[in-house]
Amino acid sequence: MQTRQTITIVTSPSVNTRALPPIGGLTSPTATKGPVYRVEERSRTIYVSSDVDPSQWDTHSLNTMFTLAETSENGQEGTTEPIRRTHSYVDSHIIITEDVPDQVDEPRITSPRVSVYRSRRPVIRGAGTLSPPLPEIPKRSSPVKTSPARQRILFYHKHDPHYGFTNFSPHPVIYNGKKYPTSEHLFQSFKFQQHRPNLAEHIRTCSERPSVAFSEARRFQPEVRPDWKQVNIEKMDETLFYKFTQHADLQAELLATGDAELIEDSDKDAFWGVGADRKGRNELGKCLERLRAKLRGNGC
């Protein structure tokens, strides 16, 4: 990795600095008297101030002055008081630029300056290239506040909590004066009630087991109402409303879930549940959430 060192010469007065001894013949041609330069070193950057305007600075004189400073550091004669600075083998090129202070800079660095840009090449005094300005450090943005993750309640298996949220739970439902062993019986019967009431009655009475009602409805699939896919979610909403309003314990259990996301954790059904890949539509869980909001709105 290459390292670039920079010497910056500014015109602001400096405190606790040491003046260079007079150097013959190094005065600016437009100055009324010989300029006095002061040199100090700060973190590998040399600041030089003078009592003359920067437009009158003599770049040749400054280069000679830095050469004398290096000579004194190496213990050779040439100055009466040594000037300490970091030794390096560099090219130098003095460029007078306008100093535009940043809002966060120290107030005293506000004047035009002379910058000596330095490379790592061996000692050859000559022209160099002005390096591009360092990129501005972006301001750190405030962390984005995120709301806590929504609680999730999974239900499906008989031995797990909230099995009553499934249509297979042993909660009978009364509809139009008739008792259905489970909400699954009522839901499957909706596929036939309008146009095949005899099949709807068969579904209701075929067995106490919800799995049998499901199988029988599938067996008569060709007889299912043709618009079933358009109304099935609506009929599920209706089925759950009868079930949860007829069983106070289920209604209290549903309301106790707060605003949690309700998920039928079925690995066999990707429509009513989440399916094997957990990416299913979970329509039963959504129906239950709608029912929960409706029960609260009714003051139940």
PDB file of C-alpha atoms in Angstrom:
ATOM      1  CA  MET A   1       0.000   0.000   0.000  1.00  0.00           C
ATOM      2  CA  GLN A   2       1.381   3.384  -0.978  1.00  0.00           C
ATOM      3  CA  THR A   3       1.408   6.251   1.489  1.00  0.00           C
ATOM      4  CA  ARG A   4       1.060   9.882   0.435  1.00  0.00           C
ATOM      5  CA  GLN A   5       2.369  12.636   2.703  1.00  0.00           C
ATOM      6  CA  THR A   6       1.286  16.253   2.360  1.00  0.00           C
ATOM      7  CA  ILE A   7       3.025  19.469   3.439  1.00  0.00           C
ATOM      8  CA  THR A   8       0.613  22.391   3.718  1.00  0.00           C
ATOM      9  CA  ILE A   9       1.806  25.999   3.997  1.00  0.00           C
ATOM     10  CA  VAL A  10      -0.728  28.463   5.414  1.00  0.00           C
ATOM     11  CA  THR A  11      -0.584  32.207   6.030  1.00  0.00           C
ATOM     12  CA  SER A  12      -2.271  32.283   9.429  1.00  0.00           C
ATOM     13  CA  PRO A  13       0.036  33.212  12.337  1.00  0.00           C
ATOM     14  CA  SER A  14       1.153  30.294  14.468  1.00  0.00           C
ATOM     15  CA  VAL A  15       1.859  30.131  18.176  1.00  0.00           C
ATOM     16  CA  ASN A  16       4.793  28.389  19.821  1.00  0.00           C
ATOM     17  CA  THR A  17       6.703  28.145  16.542  1.00  0.00           C
ATOM     18  CA  ARG A  18      10.307  28.839  15.793  1.00  0.00           C
ATOM     19  CA  ALA A  19      11.390  31.390  13.166  1.00  0.00           C
ATOM     20  CA  LEU A  20      13.937  30.450  10.557  1.00  0.00           C
ATOM     21  CA  PRO A  21      17.182  32.442  10.548  1.00  0.00           C
ATOM     22  CA  PRO A  22      17.593  35.027   7.771  1.00  0.00           C
ATOM     23  CA  ILE A  23      18.430  33.456   4.443  1.00  0.00           C
ATOM     24  CA  GLY A  24      20.284  35.745   2.107  1.00  0.00           C
ATOM     25  CA  GLY A  25      18.734  36.447  -1.255  1.00  0.00           C
ATOM     26  CA  LEU A  26      15.439  34.703  -0.473  1.00  0.00           C
ATOM     27  CA  THR A  27      13.233  37.764  -0.329  1.00  0.00           C
ATOM     28  CA  SER A  28      10.213  38.269  -2.542  1.00  0.00           C
ATOM     29  CA  PRO A  29      10.930  40.772  -5.343  1.00  0.00           C
ATOM     30  CA  THR A  30       7.770  42.766  -4.488  1.00  0.00           C
ATOM     31  CA  ALA A  31       8.175  42.748  -0.692  1.00  0.00           C
ATOM     32  CA  THR A  32       9.510  45.865   1.052  1.00  0.00           C
ATOM     33  CA  LYS A  33      11.483  43.767   3.474  1.00  0.00           C
ATOM     34  CA  GLY A  34      12.689  40.218   3.745  1.00  0.00           C
ATOM     35  CA  PRO A  35       9.748  37.880   4.637  1.00  0.00           C
ATOM     36  CA  VAL A  36       9.874  35.973   7.871  1.00  0.00           C
ATOM     37  CA  TYR A  37       8.708  32.380   7.685  1.00  0.00           C
ATOM     38  CA  ARG A  38       7.765  30.184  10.631  1.00  0.00           C
ATOM     39  CA  VAL A  39       7.725  26.401  10.332  1.00  0.00           C
ATOM     40  CA  GLU A  40       6.097  23.832  12.581  1.00  0.00           C
ATOM     41  CA  GLU A  41       5.311  20.164  12.112  1.00  0.00           C
ATOM     42  CA  ARG A  42       1.963  18.640  12.958  1.00  0.00           C
ATOM     43  CA  SER A  43       1.242  14.968  12.325  1.00  0.00           C
ATOM     44  CA  ARG A  44       3.393  14.700   9.202  1.00  0.00           C
ATOM     45  CA  THR A  45       2.039  18.023   7.875  1.00  0.00           C
ATOM     46  CA  ILE A  46       4.251  21.119   7.928  1.00  0.00           C
ATOM     47  CA  TYR A  47       2.500  24.475   8.344  1.00  0.00           C
ATOM     48  CA  VAL A  48       4.420  27.575   7.209  1.00  0.00           C
ATOM     49  CA  SER A  49       3.131  31.097   7.904  1.00  0.00           C
ATOM     50  CA  SER A  50       4.536  34.365   6.636  1.00  0.00           C
ATOM     51  CA  ASP A  51       4.041  38.125   7.134  1.00  0.00           C
ATOM     52  CA  VAL A  52       3.585  38.696   3.361  1.00  0.00           C
ATOM     53  CA  ASP A  53       0.634  37.960   1.077  1.00  0.00           C
ATOM     54  CA  PRO A  54       0.735  34.491  -0.567  1.00  0.00           C
ATOM     55  CA  SER A  55       0.765  36.079  -4.016  1.00  0.00           C
ATOM     56  CA  GLN A  56       4.252  37.394  -3.134  1.00  0.00           C
ATOM     57  CA  TRP A  57       5.654  34.088  -1.954  1.00  0.00           C
ATOM     58  CA  ASP A  58       8.779  32.909  -3.722  1.00  0.00           C
ATOM     59  CA  THR A  59       8.388  29.192  -4.495  1.00  0.00           C
ATOM     60  CA  HIS A  60      12.091  28.848  -5.236  1.00  0.00           C
ATOM     61  CA  SER A  61      12.903  30.332  -1.837  1.00  0.00           C
ATOM     62  CA  LEU A  62      10.499  27.929  -0.123  1.00  0.00           C
ATOM     63  CA  ASN A  63      12.057  24.924  -1.850  1.00  0.00           C
ATOM     64  CA  THR A  64      15.487  26.106  -0.757  1.00  0.00           C
ATOM     65  CA  MET A  65      14.215  26.584   2.784  1.00  0.00           C
ATOM     66  CA  PHE A  66      12.913  22.984   2.920  1.00  0.00           C
ATOM     67  CA  THR A  67      16.258  21.777   1.565  1.00  0.00           C
ATOM     68  CA  LEU A  68      18.028  23.630   4.390  1.00  0.00           C
ATOM     69  CA  ALA A  69      15.612  22.126   6.886  1.00  0.00           C
ATOM     70  CA  GLU A  70      16.471  18.612   5.681  1.00  0.00           C
ATOM     71  CA  THR A  71      20.166  19.459   5.799  1.00  0.00           C
ATOM     72  CA  SER A  72      19.939  20.644   9.390  1.00  0.00           C
ATOM     73  CA  GLU A  73      18.082  17.481  10.352  1.00  0.00           C
ATOM     74  CA  ASN A  74      20.945  15.391   8.981  1.00  0.00           C
ATOM     75  CA  GLY A  75      23.421  17.300  11.171  1.00  0.00           C
ATOM     76  CA  GLN A  76      25.076  19.384   8.437  1.00  0.00           C
ATOM     77  CA  GLU A  77      25.892  23.041   8.740  1.00  0.00           C
ATOM     78  CA  GLY A  78      23.635  25.628   7.150  1.00  0.00           C
ATOM     79  CA  THR A  79      21.285  26.830   9.928  1.00  0.00           C
ATOM     80  CA  THR A  80      21.996  27.889  13.460  1.00  0.00           C
ATOM     81  CA  GLU A  81      18.852  26.216  14.850  1.00  0.00           C
ATOM     82  CA  PRO A  82      17.700  22.836  13.544  1.00  0.00           C
ATOM     83  CA  ILE A  83      14.166  22.472  12.208  1.00  0.00           C
ATOM     84  CA  ARG A  84      12.614  19.082  12.971  1.00  0.00           C
ATOM     85  CA  ARG A  85      10.614  17.418  10.209  1.00  0.00           C
ATOM     86  CA  THR A  86      10.032  13.893   9.014  1.00  0.00           C
ATOM     87  CA  HIS A  87      12.625  12.724   6.521  1.00  0.00           C
ATOM     88  CA  SER A  88      11.399  11.147   3.282  1.00  0.00           C
ATOM     89  CA  TYR A  89      12.526  10.664  -0.303  1.00  0.00           C
ATOM     90  CA  VAL A  90       9.964  12.535  -2.359  1.00  0.00           C
ATOM     91  CA  ASP A  91       9.234  14.708  -5.355  1.00  0.00           C
ATOM     92  CA  SER A  92       7.882  18.133  -4.474  1.00  0.00           C
ATOM     93  CA  HIS A  93       5.607  20.488  -6.347  1.00  0.00           C
ATOM     94  CA  ILE A  94       4.426  23.716  -4.719  1.00  0.00           C
ATOM     95  CA  ILE A  95       0.931  24.789  -5.731  1.00  0.00           C
ATOM     96  CA  ILE A  96      -0.830  27.913  -4.445  1.00  0.00           C
ATOM     97  CA  THR A  97      -4.531  27.171  -3.953  1.00  0.00           C
ATOM     98  CA  GLU A  98      -7.444  28.949  -2.363  1.00  0.00           C
ATOM     99  CA  ASP A  99      -8.353  27.501   1.019  1.00  0.00           C
ATOM    100  CA  VAL A 100     -12.123  26.894   1.323  1.00  0.00           C
ATOM    101  CA  PRO A 101     -12.802  26.109   4.988  1.00  0.00           C
ATOM    102  CA  ASP A 102     -15.208  23.319   5.821  1.00  0.00           C
ATOM    103  CA  GLN A 103     -17.810  23.957   8.491  1.00  0.00           C
ATOM    104  CA  VAL A 104     -16.167  21.477  10.806  1.00  0.00           C
ATOM    105  CA  ASP A 105     -12.584  22.703  10.281  1.00  0.00           C
ATOM    106  CA  GLU A 106     -10.766  24.698  12.925  1.00  0.00           C
ATOM    107  CA  PRO A 107     -11.494  28.439  12.598  1.00  0.00           C
ATOM    108  CA  ARG A 108      -7.862  29.417  12.195  1.00  0.00           C
ATOM    109  CA  ILE A 109      -7.370  27.595   8.856  1.00  0.00           C
ATOM    110  CA  THR A 110      -9.139  30.157   6.692  1.00  0.00           C
ATOM    111  CA  SER A 111      -6.422  31.719   4.518  1.00  0.00           C
ATOM    112  CA  PRO A 112      -4.965  30.821   1.098  1.00  0.00           C
ATOM    113  CA  ARG A 113      -2.325  28.134   1.313  1.00  0.00           C
ATOM    114  CA  VAL A 114       0.594  26.593  -0.495  1.00  0.00           C
ATOM    115  CA  SER A 115       0.519  22.791  -0.621  1.00  0.00           C
ATOM    116  CA  VAL A 116       3.510  20.575  -1.290  1.00  0.00           C
ATOM    117  CA  TYR A 117       2.257  17.172  -2.480  1.00  0.00           C
ATOM    118  CA  ARG A 118       4.701  14.352  -2.016  1.00  0.00           C
ATOM    119  CA  SER A 119       5.206  10.941  -3.616  1.00  0.00           C
ATOM    120  CA  ARG A 120       7.326   7.922  -2.630  1.00  0.00           C
ATOM    121  CA  ARG A 121       9.871   8.194  -5.455  1.00  0.00           C
ATOM    122  CA  PRO A 122      13.607   8.785  -4.723  1.00  0.00           C
ATOM    123  CA  VAL A 123      14.964  12.287  -4.178  1.00  0.00           C
ATOM    124  CA  ILE A 124      14.394  14.191  -7.426  1.00  0.00           C
ATOM    125  CA  ARG A 125      13.221  17.740  -6.890  1.00  0.00           C
ATOM    126  CA  GLY A 126      10.780  18.520  -9.647  1.00  0.00           C
ATOM    127  CA  ALA A 127       7.168  18.765 -10.647  1.00  0.00           C
ATOM    128  CA  GLY A 128       4.557  16.387  -9.355  1.00  0.00           C
ATOM    129  CA  THR A 129       0.827  15.938  -9.823  1.00  0.00           C
ATOM    130  CA  LEU A 130      -1.929  17.371  -7.691  1.00  0.00           C
ATOM    131  CA  SER A 131      -3.832  14.556  -6.044  1.00  0.00           C
ATOM    132  CA  PRO A 132      -7.652  14.603  -6.179  1.00  0.00           C
ATOM    133  CA  PRO A 133      -9.422  15.691  -2.998  1.00  0.00           C
ATOM    134  CA  LEU A 134     -10.272  12.999  -0.502  1.00  0.00           C
ATOM    135  CA  PRO A 135     -13.888  11.777  -0.715  1.00  0.00           C
ATOM    136  CA  GLU A 136     -16.312  13.315   1.713  1.00  0.00           C
ATOM    137  CA  ILE A 137     -17.219  11.011   4.561  1.00  0.00           C
ATOM    138  CA  PRO A 138     -20.989  10.406   4.450  1.00  0.00           C
ATOM    139  CA  LYS A 139     -22.972  11.300   7.501  1.00  0.00           C
ATOM    140  CA  ARG A 140     -24.156   8.389   9.572  1.00  0.00           C
ATOM    141  CA  SER A 141     -27.886   8.028   9.241  1.00  0.00           C
ATOM    142  CA  SER A 142     -30.079   7.321  12.199  1.00  0.00           C
ATOM    143  CA  PRO A 143     -31.039   3.664  12.593  1.00  0.00           C
ATOM    144  CA  VAL A 144     -34.458   2.828  11.228  1.00  0.00           C
ATOM    145  CA  LYS A 145     -36.837   1.885  13.964  1.00  0.00           C
ATOM    146  CA  THR A 146     -38.792  -1.240  13.184  1.00  0.00           C
ATOM    147  CA  SER A 147     -41.884  -2.492  14.902  1.00  0.00           C
ATOM    148  CA  PRO A 148     -41.664  -5.770  16.819  1.00  0.00           C
ATOM    149  CA  ALA A 149     -42.361  -8.908  14.795  1.00  0.00           C
ATOM    150  CA  ARG A 150     -46.011  -9.943  14.858  1.00  0.00           C
ATOM    151  CA  GLN A 151     -46.704 -12.964  17.029  1.00  0.00           C
ATOM    152  CA  ARG A 152     -47.634 -16.113  15.124  1.00  0.00           C
ATOM    153  CA  ILE A 153     -49.984 -18.821  16.394  1.00  0.00           C
ATOM    154  CA  LEU A 154     -49.855 -22.129  14.547  1.00  0.00           C
ATOM    155  CA  PHE A 155     -52.643 -24.697  14.804  1.00  0.00           C
ATOM    156  CA  TYR A 156     -53.431 -27.957  13.053  1.00  0.00           C
ATOM    157  CA  HIS A 157     -52.524 -31.087  15.013  1.00  0.00           C
ATOM    158  CA  LYS A 158     -54.926 -32.589  17.533  1.00  0.00           C
ATOM    159  CA  HIS A 159     -52.320 -32.760  20.301  1.00  0.00           C
ATOM    160  CA  ASP A 160     -51.301 -29.082  19.878  1.00  0.00           C
ATOM    161  CA  PRO A 161     -53.012 -25.964  21.318  1.00  0.00           C
ATOM    162  CA  HIS A 162     -55.870 -24.291  19.419  1.00  0.00           C
ATOM    163  CA  TYR A 163     -57.051 -27.480  17.743  1.00  0.00           C
ATOM    164  CA  GLY A 164     -60.543 -26.003  18.093  1.00  0.00           C
ATOM    165  CA  PHE A 165     -59.609 -23.533  15.333  1.00  0.00           C
ATOM    166  CA  THR A 166     -59.642 -26.391  12.807  1.00  0.00           C
ATOM    167  CA  ASN A 167     -62.828 -27.699  11.177  1.00  0.00           C
ATOM    168  CA  PHE A 168     -62.040 -31.191  12.430  1.00  0.00           C
ATOM    169  CA  SER A 169     -62.461 -30.315  16.119  1.00  0.00           C
ATOM    170  CA  PRO A 170     -65.404 -32.059  17.884  1.00  0.00           C
ATOM    171  CA  HIS A 171     -67.673 -29.005  18.073  1.00  0.00           C
ATOM    172  CA  PRO A 172     -71.146 -29.576  16.577  1.00  0.00           C
ATOM    173  CA  VAL A 173     -72.817 -26.740  14.666  1.00  0.00           C
ATOM    174  CA  ILE A 174     -76.532 -25.962  14.271  1.00  0.00           C
ATOM    175  CA  TYR A 175     -77.559 -24.649  10.845  1.00  0.00           C
ATOM    176  CA  ASN A 176     -81.171 -24.145   9.696  1.00  0.00           C
ATOM    177  CA  GLY A 177     -82.357 -26.195  12.657  1.00  0.00           C
ATOM    178  CA  LYS A 178     -80.139 -29.186  11.831  1.00  0.00           C
ATOM    179  CA  LYS A 179     -77.141 -30.403  13.781  1.00  0.00           C
ATOM    180  CA  TYR A 180     -73.872 -31.011  11.974  1.00  0.00           C
ATOM    181  CA  PRO A 181     -71.316 -33.138  13.895  1.00  0.00           C
ATOM    182  CA  THR A 182     -68.457 -30.746  13.034  1.00  0.00           C
ATOM    183  CA  SER A 183     -67.925 -27.529  11.127  1.00  0.00           C
ATOM    184  CA  GLU A 184     -66.291 -29.657   8.423  1.00  0.00           C
ATOM    185  CA  HIS A 185     -69.621 -31.402   7.845  1.00  0.00           C
ATOM    186  CA  LEU A 186     -71.367 -28.037   7.396  1.00  0.00           C
ATOM    187  CA  PHE A 187     -68.684 -26.626   5.128  1.00  0.00           C
ATOM    188  CA  GLN A 188     -68.659 -29.694   2.832  1.00  0.00           C
ATOM    189  CA  SER A 189     -72.453 -29.691   2.652  1.00  0.00           C
ATOM    190  CA  PHE A 190     -72.410 -26.136   1.283  1.00  0.00           C
ATOM    191  CA  LYS A 191     -71.053 -27.604  -1.962  1.00  0.00           C
ATOM    192  CA  PHE A 192     -74.477 -29.204  -2.634  1.00  0.00           C
ATOM    193  CA  GLN A 193     -77.173 -27.470  -0.595  1.00  0.00           C
ATOM    194  CA  GLN A 194     -78.630 -25.225  -3.309  1.00  0.00           C
ATOM    195  CA  HIS A 195     -78.923 -27.682  -6.195  1.00  0.00           C
ATOM    196  CA  ARG A 196     -78.399 -31.157  -4.635  1.00  0.00           C
ATOM    197  CA  PRO A 197     -79.954 -31.012  -1.152  1.00  0.00           C
ATOM    198  CA  ASN A 198     -80.045 -34.817  -0.913  1.00  0.00           C
ATOM    199  CA  LEU A 199     -76.241 -34.945  -1.221  1.00  0.00           C
ATOM    200  CA  ALA A 200     -75.926 -32.161   1.350  1.00  0.00           C
ATOM    201  CA  GLU A 201     -78.019 -34.264   3.757  1.00  0.00           C
ATOM    202  CA  HIS A 202     -75.851 -37.277   3.003  1.00  0.00           C
ATOM    203  CA  ILE A 203     -72.750 -35.334   3.953  1.00  0.00           C
ATOM    204  CA  ARG A 204     -74.386 -34.268   7.230  1.00  0.00           C
ATOM    205  CA  THR A 205     -75.376 -37.812   8.266  1.00  0.00           C
ATOM    206  CA  CYS A 206     -72.754 -40.083   6.699  1.00  0.00           C
ATOM    207  CA  SER A 207     -70.567 -40.264   9.807  1.00  0.00           C
ATOM    208  CA  GLU A 208     -69.584 -38.437  12.986  1.00  0.00           C
ATOM    209  CA  ARG A 209     -66.027 -38.266  11.690  1.00  0.00           C
ATOM    210  CA  PRO A 210     -65.055 -35.099   9.762  1.00  0.00           C
ATOM    211  CA  SER A 211     -62.612 -37.028   7.575  1.00  0.00           C
ATOM    212  CA  VAL A 212     -65.498 -39.133   6.228  1.00  0.00           C
ATOM    213  CA  ALA A 213     -67.510 -36.023   5.387  1.00  0.00           C
ATOM    214  CA  PHE A 214     -64.492 -34.695   3.513  1.00  0.00           C
ATOM    215  CA  SER A 215     -64.027 -37.966   1.577  1.00  0.00           C
ATOM    216  CA  GLU A 216     -67.703 -38.203   0.647  1.00  0.00           C
ATOM    217  CA  ALA A 217     -67.764 -34.660  -0.702  1.00  0.00           C
ATOM    218  CA  ARG A 218     -64.744 -35.498  -2.843  1.00  0.00           C
ATOM    219  CA  ARG A 219     -66.413 -38.663  -4.085  1.00  0.00           C
ATOM    220  CA  PHE A 220     -69.248 -36.546  -5.454  1.00  0.00           C
ATOM    221  CA  GLN A 221     -66.937 -33.913  -6.908  1.00  0.00           C
ATOM    222  CA  PRO A 222     -68.760 -33.824 -10.283  1.00  0.00           C
ATOM    223  CA  GLU A 223     -71.907 -32.687  -8.432  1.00  0.00           C
ATOM    224  CA  VAL A 224     -70.262 -29.738  -6.661  1.00  0.00           C
ATOM    225  CA  ARG A 225     -71.832 -26.364  -7.500  1.00  0.00           C
ATOM    226  CA  PRO A 226     -69.975 -24.882 -10.495  1.00  0.00           C
ATOM    227  CA  ASP A 227     -69.187 -21.582  -8.808  1.00  0.00           C
ATOM    228  CA  TRP A 228     -67.663 -23.201  -5.724  1.00  0.00           C
ATOM    229  CA  LYS A 229     -64.198 -21.735  -6.242  1.00  0.00           C
ATOM    230  CA  GLN A 230     -65.726 -18.259  -6.290  1.00  0.00           C
ATOM    231  CA  VAL A 231     -67.733 -18.687  -3.077  1.00  0.00           C
ATOM    232  CA  ASN A 232     -65.726 -21.186  -1.006  1.00  0.00           C
ATOM    233  CA  ILE A 233     -63.981 -18.534   1.146  1.00  0.00           C
ATOM    234  CA  GLU A 234     -67.307 -16.797   1.765  1.00  0.00           C
ATOM    235  CA  LYS A 235     -68.819 -20.135   2.865  1.00  0.00           C
ATOM    236  CA  MET A 236     -65.882 -20.771   5.176  1.00  0.00           C
ATOM    237  CA  ASP A 237     -66.481 -17.375   6.813  1.00  0.00           C
ATOM    238  CA  GLU A 238     -70.119 -18.360   7.322  1.00  0.00           C
ATOM    239  CA  THR A 239     -69.234 -21.789   8.727  1.00  0.00           C
ATOM    240  CA  LEU A 240     -66.792 -20.361  11.269  1.00  0.00           C
ATOM    241  CA  PHE A 241     -69.258 -17.690  12.375  1.00  0.00           C
ATOM    242  CA  TYR A 242     -71.839 -20.330  13.334  1.00  0.00           C
ATOM    243  CA  LYS A 243     -69.222 -22.450  15.088  1.00  0.00           C
ATOM    244  CA  PHE A 244     -67.591 -19.730  17.196  1.00  0.00           C
ATOM    245  CA  THR A 245     -70.809 -17.948  18.122  1.00  0.00           C
ATOM    246  CA  GLN A 246     -72.323 -21.232  19.325  1.00  0.00           C
ATOM    247  CA  HIS A 247     -69.339 -22.188  21.523  1.00  0.00           C
ATOM    248  CA  ALA A 248     -68.393 -19.536  24.101  1.00  0.00           C
ATOM    249  CA  ASP A 249     -65.150 -21.279  25.014  1.00  0.00           C
ATOM    250  CA  LEU A 250     -63.940 -21.193  21.383  1.00  0.00           C
ATOM    251  CA  GLN A 251     -64.947 -17.568  21.029  1.00  0.00           C
ATOM    252  CA  ALA A 252     -63.006 -16.595  24.169  1.00  0.00           C
ATOM    253  CA  GLU A 253     -59.986 -18.579  22.938  1.00  0.00           C
ATOM    254  CA  LEU A 254     -60.071 -16.799  19.595  1.00  0.00           C
ATOM    255  CA  LEU A 255     -60.385 -13.330  21.143  1.00  0.00           C
ATOM    256  CA  ALA A 256     -57.522 -14.127  23.523  1.00  0.00           C
ATOM    257  CA  THR A 257     -55.117 -14.381  20.571  1.00  0.00           C
ATOM    258  CA  GLY A 258     -54.910 -10.575  20.424  1.00  0.00           C
ATOM    259  CA  ASP A 259     -53.590  -9.438  17.059  1.00  0.00           C
ATOM    260  CA  ALA A 260     -51.446 -12.533  16.464  1.00  0.00           C
ATOM    261  CA  GLU A 261     -51.220 -14.022  13.000  1.00  0.00           C
ATOM    262  CA  LEU A 262     -53.230 -17.258  12.900  1.00  0.00           C
ATOM    263  CA  ILE A 263     -51.733 -19.976  10.711  1.00  0.00           C
ATOM    264  CA  GLU A 264     -53.087 -23.401   9.825  1.00  0.00           C
ATOM    265  CA  ASP A 265     -49.851 -25.362   9.857  1.00  0.00           C
ATOM    266  CA  SER A 266     -50.973 -28.006   7.388  1.00  0.00           C
ATOM    267  CA  ASP A 267     -48.355 -29.646   5.210  1.00  0.00           C
ATOM    268  CA  LYS A 268     -51.084 -31.178   2.988  1.00  0.00           C
ATOM    269  CA  ASP A 269     -53.144 -28.103   2.094  1.00  0.00           C
ATOM    270  CA  ALA A 270     -51.526 -25.042   0.496  1.00  0.00           C
ATOM    271  CA  PHE A 271     -54.856 -23.232   0.074  1.00  0.00           C
ATOM    272  CA  TRP A 272     -56.473 -23.303   3.511  1.00  0.00           C
ATOM    273  CA  GLY A 273     -53.088 -23.894   5.162  1.00  0.00           C
ATOM    274  CA  VAL A 274     -49.448 -23.075   4.421  1.00  0.00           C
ATOM    275  CA  GLY A 275     -48.575 -26.347   2.690  1.00  0.00           C
ATOM    276  CA  ALA A 276     -45.369 -28.335   2.812  1.00  0.00           C
ATOM    277  CA  ASP A 277     -43.174 -25.394   1.795  1.00  0.00           C
ATOM    278  CA  ARG A 278     -44.817 -22.986   4.296  1.00  0.00           C
ATOM    279  CA  LYS A 279     -45.662 -20.622   1.425  1.00  0.00           C
ATOM    280  CA  GLY A 280     -49.325 -21.535   1.033  1.00  0.00           C
ATOM    281  CA  ARG A 281     -52.228 -19.045   1.139  1.00  0.00           C
ATOM    282  CA  ASN A 282     -53.387 -19.869   4.685  1.00  0.00           C
ATOM    283  CA  GLU A 283     -56.970 -18.882   3.869  1.00  0.00           C
ATOM    284  CA  LEU A 284     -58.374 -20.569   6.991  1.00  0.00           C
ATOM    285  CA  GLY A 285     -56.093 -18.498   9.208  1.00  0.00           C
ATOM    286  CA  LYS A 286     -57.206 -15.340   7.407  1.00  0.00           C
ATOM    287  CA  CYS A 287     -60.870 -16.293   7.857  1.00  0.00           C
ATOM    288  CA  LEU A 288     -60.299 -16.684  11.584  1.00  0.00           C
ATOM    289  CA  GLU A 289     -58.618 -13.271  11.796  1.00  0.00           C
ATOM    290  CA  ARG A 290     -61.563 -11.675  10.010  1.00  0.00           C
ATOM    291  CA  LEU A 291     -63.958 -13.415  12.378  1.00  0.00           C
ATOM    292  CA  ARG A 292     -61.943 -12.222  15.372  1.00  0.00           C
ATOM    293  CA  ALA A 293     -62.201  -8.617  14.186  1.00  0.00           C
ATOM    294  CA  LYS A 294     -65.929  -9.032  13.524  1.00  0.00           C
ATOM    295  CA  LEU A 295     -66.603 -10.458  17.004  1.00  0.00           C
ATOM    296  CA  ARG A 296     -64.772  -7.540  18.606  1.00  0.00           C
ATOM    297  CA  GLY A 297     -66.701  -5.078  16.486  1.00  0.00           C
ATOM    298  CA  ASN A 298     -69.960  -6.609  17.677  1.00  0.00           C
ATOM    299  CA  GLY A 299     -68.884  -6.244  21.296  1.00  0.00           C
ATOM    300  CA  CYS A 300     -68.659  -9.971  21.804  1.00  0.00           C
TER     301      CYS A 300
END
